[in-house]
Coordinates of C-alpha atoms in Angstrom, one line a residue:
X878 CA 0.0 0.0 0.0
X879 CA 1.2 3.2 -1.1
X880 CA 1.5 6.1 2.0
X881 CA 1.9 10.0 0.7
X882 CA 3.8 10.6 4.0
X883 CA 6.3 8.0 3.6
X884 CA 9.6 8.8 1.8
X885 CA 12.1 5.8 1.0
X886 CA 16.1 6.9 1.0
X887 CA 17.9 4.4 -1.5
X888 CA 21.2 3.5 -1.1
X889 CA 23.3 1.5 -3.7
X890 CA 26.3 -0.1 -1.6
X891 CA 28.8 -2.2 -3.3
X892 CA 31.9 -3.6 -0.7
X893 CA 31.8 -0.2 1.3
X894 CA 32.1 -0.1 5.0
X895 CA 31.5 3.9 4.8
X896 CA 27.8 2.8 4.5
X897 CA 27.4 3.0 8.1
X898 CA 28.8 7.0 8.5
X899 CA 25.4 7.7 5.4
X900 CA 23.1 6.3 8.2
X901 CA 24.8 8.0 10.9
X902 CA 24.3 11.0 8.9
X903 CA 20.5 10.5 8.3
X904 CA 20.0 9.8 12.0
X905 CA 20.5 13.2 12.4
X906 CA 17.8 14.4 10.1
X907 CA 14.9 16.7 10.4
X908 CA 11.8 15.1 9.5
X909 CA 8.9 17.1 8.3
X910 CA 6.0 16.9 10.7
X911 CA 3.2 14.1 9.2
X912 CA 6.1 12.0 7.4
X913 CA 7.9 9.4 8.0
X914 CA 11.2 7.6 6.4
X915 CA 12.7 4.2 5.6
X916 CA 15.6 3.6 3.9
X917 CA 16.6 0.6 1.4
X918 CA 20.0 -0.3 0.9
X919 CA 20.8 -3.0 -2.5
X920 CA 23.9 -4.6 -2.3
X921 CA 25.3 -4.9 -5.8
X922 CA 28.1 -7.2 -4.6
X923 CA 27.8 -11.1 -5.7
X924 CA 28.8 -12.6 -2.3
X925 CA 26.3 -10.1 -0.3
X926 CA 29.4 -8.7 1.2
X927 CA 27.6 -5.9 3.5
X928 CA 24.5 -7.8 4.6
X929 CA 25.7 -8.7 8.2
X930 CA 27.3 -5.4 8.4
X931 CA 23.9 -3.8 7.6
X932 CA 22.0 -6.0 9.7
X933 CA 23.9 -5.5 12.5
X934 CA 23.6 -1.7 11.8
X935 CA 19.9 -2.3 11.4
X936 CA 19.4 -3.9 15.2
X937 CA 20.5 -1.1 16.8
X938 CA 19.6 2.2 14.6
X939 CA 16.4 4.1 15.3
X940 CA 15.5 4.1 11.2
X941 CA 13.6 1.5 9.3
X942 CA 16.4 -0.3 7.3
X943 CA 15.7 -2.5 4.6
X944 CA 18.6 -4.6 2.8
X945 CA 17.9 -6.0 -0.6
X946 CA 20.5 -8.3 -2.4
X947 CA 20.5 -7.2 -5.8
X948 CA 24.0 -8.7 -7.3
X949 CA 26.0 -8.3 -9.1
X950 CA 28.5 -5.3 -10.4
X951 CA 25.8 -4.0 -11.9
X952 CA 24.9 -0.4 -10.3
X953 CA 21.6 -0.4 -12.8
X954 CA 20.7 -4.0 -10.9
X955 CA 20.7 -1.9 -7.4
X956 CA 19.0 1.5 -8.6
X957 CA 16.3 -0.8 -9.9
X958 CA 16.1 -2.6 -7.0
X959 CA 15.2 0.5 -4.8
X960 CA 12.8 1.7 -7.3
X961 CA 10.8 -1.4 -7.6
X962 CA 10.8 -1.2 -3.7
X963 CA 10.1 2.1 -3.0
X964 CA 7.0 2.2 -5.7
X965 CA 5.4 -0.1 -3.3
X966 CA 5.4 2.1 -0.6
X967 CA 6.0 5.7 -1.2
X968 CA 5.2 9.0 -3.2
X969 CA 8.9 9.6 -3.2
X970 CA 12.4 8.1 -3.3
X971 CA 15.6 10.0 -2.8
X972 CA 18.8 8.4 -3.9
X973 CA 22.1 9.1 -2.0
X974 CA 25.4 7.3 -2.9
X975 CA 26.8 5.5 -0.1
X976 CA 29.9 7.1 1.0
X977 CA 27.8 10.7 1.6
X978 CA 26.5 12.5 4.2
X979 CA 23.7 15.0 4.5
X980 CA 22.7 18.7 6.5
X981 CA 20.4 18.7 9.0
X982 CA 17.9 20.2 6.9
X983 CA 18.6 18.1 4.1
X984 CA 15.1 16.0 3.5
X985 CA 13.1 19.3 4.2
X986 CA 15.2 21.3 1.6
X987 CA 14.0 18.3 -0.9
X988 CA 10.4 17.8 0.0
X989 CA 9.8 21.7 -0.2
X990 CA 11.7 22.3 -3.2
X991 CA 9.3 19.4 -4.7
X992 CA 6.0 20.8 -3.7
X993 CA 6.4 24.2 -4.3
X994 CA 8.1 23.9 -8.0
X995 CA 5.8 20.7 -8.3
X996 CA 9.2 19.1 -9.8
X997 CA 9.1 15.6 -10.7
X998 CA 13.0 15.2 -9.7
X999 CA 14.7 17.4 -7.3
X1000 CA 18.1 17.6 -6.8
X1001 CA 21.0 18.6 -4.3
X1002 CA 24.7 19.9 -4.8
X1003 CA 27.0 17.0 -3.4
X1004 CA 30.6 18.6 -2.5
X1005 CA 33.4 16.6 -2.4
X1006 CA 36.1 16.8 0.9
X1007 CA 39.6 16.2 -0.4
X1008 CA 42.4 13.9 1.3
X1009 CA 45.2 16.4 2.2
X1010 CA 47.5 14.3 -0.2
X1011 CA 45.6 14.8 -3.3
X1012 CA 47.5 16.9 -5.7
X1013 CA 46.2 20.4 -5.6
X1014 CA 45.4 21.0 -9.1
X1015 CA 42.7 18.2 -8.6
X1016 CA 41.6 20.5 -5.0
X1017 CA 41.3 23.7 -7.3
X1018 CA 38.9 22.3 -10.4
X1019 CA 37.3 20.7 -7.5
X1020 CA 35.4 18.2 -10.4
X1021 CA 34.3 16.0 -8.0
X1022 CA 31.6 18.7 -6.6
X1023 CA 28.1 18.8 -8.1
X1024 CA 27.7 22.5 -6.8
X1025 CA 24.9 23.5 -9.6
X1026 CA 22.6 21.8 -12.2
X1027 CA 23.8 22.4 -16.0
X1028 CA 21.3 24.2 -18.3
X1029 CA 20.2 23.4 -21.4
X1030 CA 20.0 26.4 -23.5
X1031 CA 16.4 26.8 -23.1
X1032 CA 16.6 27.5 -19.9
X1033 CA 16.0 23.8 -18.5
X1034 CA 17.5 21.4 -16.4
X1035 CA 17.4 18.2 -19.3
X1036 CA 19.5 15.6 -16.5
X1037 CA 20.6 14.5 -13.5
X1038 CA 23.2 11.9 -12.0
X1039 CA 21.5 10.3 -8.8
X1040 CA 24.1 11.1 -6.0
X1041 CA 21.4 13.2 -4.3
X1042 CA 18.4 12.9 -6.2
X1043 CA 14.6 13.0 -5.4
X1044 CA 12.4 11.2 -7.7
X1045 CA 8.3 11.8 -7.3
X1046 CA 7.1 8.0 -7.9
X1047 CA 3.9 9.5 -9.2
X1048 CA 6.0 9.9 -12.9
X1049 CA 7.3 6.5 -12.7
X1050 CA 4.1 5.1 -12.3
X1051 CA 2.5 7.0 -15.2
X1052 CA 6.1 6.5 -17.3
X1053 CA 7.4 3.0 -16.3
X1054 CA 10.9 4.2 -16.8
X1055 CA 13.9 2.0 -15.3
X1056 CA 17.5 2.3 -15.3
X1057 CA 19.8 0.3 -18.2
X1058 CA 21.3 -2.0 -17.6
X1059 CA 23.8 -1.5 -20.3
X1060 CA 25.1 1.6 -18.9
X1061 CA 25.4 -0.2 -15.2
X1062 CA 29.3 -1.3 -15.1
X1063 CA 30.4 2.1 -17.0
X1064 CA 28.0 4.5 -15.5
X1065 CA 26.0 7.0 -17.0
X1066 CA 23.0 5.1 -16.6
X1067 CA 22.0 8.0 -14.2
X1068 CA 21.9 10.7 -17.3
X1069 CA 20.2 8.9 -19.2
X1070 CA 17.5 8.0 -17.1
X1071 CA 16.6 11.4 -16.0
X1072 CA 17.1 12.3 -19.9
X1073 CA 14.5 10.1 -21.0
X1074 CA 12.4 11.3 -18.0
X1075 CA 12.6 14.8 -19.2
X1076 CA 11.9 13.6 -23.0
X1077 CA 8.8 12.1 -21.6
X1078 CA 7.7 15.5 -20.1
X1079 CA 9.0 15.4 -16.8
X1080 CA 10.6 18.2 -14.8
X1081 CA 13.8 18.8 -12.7
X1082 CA 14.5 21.2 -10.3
X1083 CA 17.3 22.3 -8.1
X1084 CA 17.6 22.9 -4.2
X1085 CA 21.0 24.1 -3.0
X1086 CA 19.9 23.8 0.4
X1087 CA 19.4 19.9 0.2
X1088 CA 23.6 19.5 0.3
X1089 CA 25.2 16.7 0.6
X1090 CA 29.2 15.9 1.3
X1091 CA 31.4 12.6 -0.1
X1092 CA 35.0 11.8 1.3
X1093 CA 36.7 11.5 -2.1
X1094 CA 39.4 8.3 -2.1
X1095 CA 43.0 9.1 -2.6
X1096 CA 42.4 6.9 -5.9
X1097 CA 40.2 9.1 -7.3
X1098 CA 42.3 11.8 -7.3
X1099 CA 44.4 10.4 -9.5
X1100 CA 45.4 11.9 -13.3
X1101 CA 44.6 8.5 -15.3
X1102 CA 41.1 8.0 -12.8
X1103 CA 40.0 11.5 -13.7
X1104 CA 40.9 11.0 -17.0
X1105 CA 39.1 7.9 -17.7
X1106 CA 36.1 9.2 -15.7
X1107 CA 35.3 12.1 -18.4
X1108 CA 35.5 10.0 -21.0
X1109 CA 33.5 8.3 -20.4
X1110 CA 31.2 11.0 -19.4
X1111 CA 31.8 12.2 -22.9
X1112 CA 30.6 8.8 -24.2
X1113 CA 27.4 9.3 -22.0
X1114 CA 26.6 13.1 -23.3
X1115 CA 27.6 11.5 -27.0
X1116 CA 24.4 8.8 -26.4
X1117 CA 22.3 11.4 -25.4
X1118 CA 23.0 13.8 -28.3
X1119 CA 21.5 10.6 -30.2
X1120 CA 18.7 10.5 -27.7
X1121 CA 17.5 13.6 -28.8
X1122 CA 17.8 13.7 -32.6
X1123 CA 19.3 9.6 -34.0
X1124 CA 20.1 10.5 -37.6
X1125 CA 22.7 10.0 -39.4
X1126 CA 23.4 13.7 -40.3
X1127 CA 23.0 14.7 -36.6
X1128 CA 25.5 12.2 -35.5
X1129 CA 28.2 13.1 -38.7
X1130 CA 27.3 16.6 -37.4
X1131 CA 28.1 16.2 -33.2
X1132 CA 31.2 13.6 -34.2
X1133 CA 32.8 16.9 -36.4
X1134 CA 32.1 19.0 -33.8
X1135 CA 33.3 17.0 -30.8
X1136 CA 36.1 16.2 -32.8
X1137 CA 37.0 20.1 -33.3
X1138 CA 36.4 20.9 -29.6
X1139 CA 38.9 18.1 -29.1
X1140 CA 41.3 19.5 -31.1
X1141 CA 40.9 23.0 -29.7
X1142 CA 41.2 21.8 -26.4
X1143 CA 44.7 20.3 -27.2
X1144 CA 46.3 22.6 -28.5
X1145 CA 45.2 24.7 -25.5
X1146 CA 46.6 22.2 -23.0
X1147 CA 50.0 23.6 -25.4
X1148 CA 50.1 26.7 -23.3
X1149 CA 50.6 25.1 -20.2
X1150 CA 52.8 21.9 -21.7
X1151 CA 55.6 23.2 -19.0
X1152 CA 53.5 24.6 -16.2
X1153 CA 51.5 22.5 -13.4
X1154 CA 48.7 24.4 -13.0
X1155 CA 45.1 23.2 -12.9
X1156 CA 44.6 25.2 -16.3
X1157 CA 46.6 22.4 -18.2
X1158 CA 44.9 19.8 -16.6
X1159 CA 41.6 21.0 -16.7
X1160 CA 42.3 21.5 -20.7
X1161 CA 44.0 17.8 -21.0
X1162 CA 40.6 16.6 -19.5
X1163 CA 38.5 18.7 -21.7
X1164 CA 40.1 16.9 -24.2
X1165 CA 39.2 13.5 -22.7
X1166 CA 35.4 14.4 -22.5
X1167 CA 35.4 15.5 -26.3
X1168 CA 36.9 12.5 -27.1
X1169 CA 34.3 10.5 -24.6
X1170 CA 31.7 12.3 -27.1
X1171 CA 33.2 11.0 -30.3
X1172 CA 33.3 7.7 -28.9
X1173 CA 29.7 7.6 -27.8
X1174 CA 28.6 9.2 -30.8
X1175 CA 30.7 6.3 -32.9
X1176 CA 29.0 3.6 -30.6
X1177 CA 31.7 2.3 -29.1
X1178 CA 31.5 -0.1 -26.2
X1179 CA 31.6 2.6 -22.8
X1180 CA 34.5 2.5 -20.5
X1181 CA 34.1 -0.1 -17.1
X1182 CA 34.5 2.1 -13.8
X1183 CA 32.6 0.4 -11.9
X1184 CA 32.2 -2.8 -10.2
X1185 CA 36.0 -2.4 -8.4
X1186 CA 36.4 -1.6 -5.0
X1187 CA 37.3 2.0 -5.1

């Protein structure tokens, strides 16, 4: 039975102990007079590595906690898993990742940003907290941070990832959209979804008061990790440039100009060839995510980033 006041929090874990500090976190919420929470967690690991640790969490903690097995490597597998869930219970689900931590105010900030733009998706700026050692060109472009939506040119907010996402169920249930599996082991999948939502009619909106915060690993701070990780976000903003228009002229058209954005981008990174400043990098990674959208545009298979440990 479905209850308006009831909002399920999703959580996609996959062998991460740092679970347990995102339920510390929400313990510390403010919940809205008349509502009430539960929260689902989907282990996307094969062996159900973080059932017991769950569990155990679960035994003692004041929230309604929920684990789901939903293997394996797969992060579509565990995003689907929540939703399926949640549409039996709720009007809404927010997703979190599971090594992030939310404001006091954080649910509120969501739930009124929702009602009074009656937004179908809602969602929060995530900031990422640095380890001291990572390099400090990678502190100062700060790409880890979701700080702001990006907006289409007319004026719209056309996508989302789902770090710290409110979906209204109603949509779902109207527009039996899912997440693909295709895109699970590269990621992605995340765009796309909330592109096809907005292609179906649906509406985003933003609420820079529903923050959230992620410890970023050491490993992610890395040149070749951050490299790899906007190519393939080029491959994803490639597949949804053929979402909207799958021609052949339109693709010949986005490949050229990808291609020439590429190029441009390279030969600014030439300024900088004997300089470490966050300029050159953030030029030699503009060139990865052009090349991401040649690759995505070419249909080429999408790079694998997740389903490893960090």
């Amino acid at each position: 039975m479905i209850d308006p006041n009831l909002i399920t929090i999703g959580l996609c874990t996959y062998h991460r102990q740092e679970v347990t500090d995102t339920l510390d976190s929400l313990t510390k919420i403010v919940i809205p007079e008349g509502k009430q929470i539960q929260i689902v967690i989907a282990d996307n690991s094969v062996d159900a590595n973080s059932k017991a640790l769950i569990e155990s969490y679960a035994d003692q903690s004041p929230l309604a906690i929920h684990y789901l097995h939903a293997p394996a490597s797969n992060i579509s597998i565990a995003r689907n898993a929540c939703l399926e869930w949640a549409l039996n219970y709720s009007q809404y689900l927010i997703f979190l990742d599971d090594d992030e931590f939310v404001v006091k105010n954080w649910l509120c900030a969501h739930l009124d940003t929702a009602q009074r733009e009656q937004a179908d998706v809602v969602i929060g700026p995530v900031l990422g907290m640095y380890p001291e050692q990572a390099p400090e060109w990678v502190k100062a472009l700060d790409l880890q941070s979701v700080k702001e939506p990006i907006i289409s040119p007319n004026g719209k907010i056309e996508t989302a990832n789902s770090g710290n996402t409110l979906i209204n169920l109603d949509f779902i249930r109207q527009h039996p959209l899912r997440f693909d599996l295709e895109y699970g082991r590269s990621g992605g999948e995340d765009s796309i979804f909330f592109r096809q939502l907005t292609m179906q009619g649906g509406t985003i909106a933003f609420s820079e008061q529903a923050e959230a915060s992620e410890h970023v690993p050491l490993a992610r701070t890395e040149y070749n990790w951050l490299y790899q990780r906007r190519f393939r976000c080029g491959q994803t903003h490639g597949k949804m440039l053929l979402l909207d228009n799958p021609s052949t002229f339109n693709r010949l058209k986005q490949i050229f100009l990808a291609g020439a954005k590429a190029g441009f981008s390279y030969v600014y990174t030439l300024r900088f060839i004997n300089q470490e400043t966050s300029q050159k990098y953030f030029w030699k990674l503009r060139v990865a995510l052009h090349l991401g959208v040649v690759s995505g545009l070419s249909g080429k298979q999408h790079l694998t980033q997740y389903g490893s440990n960090h």
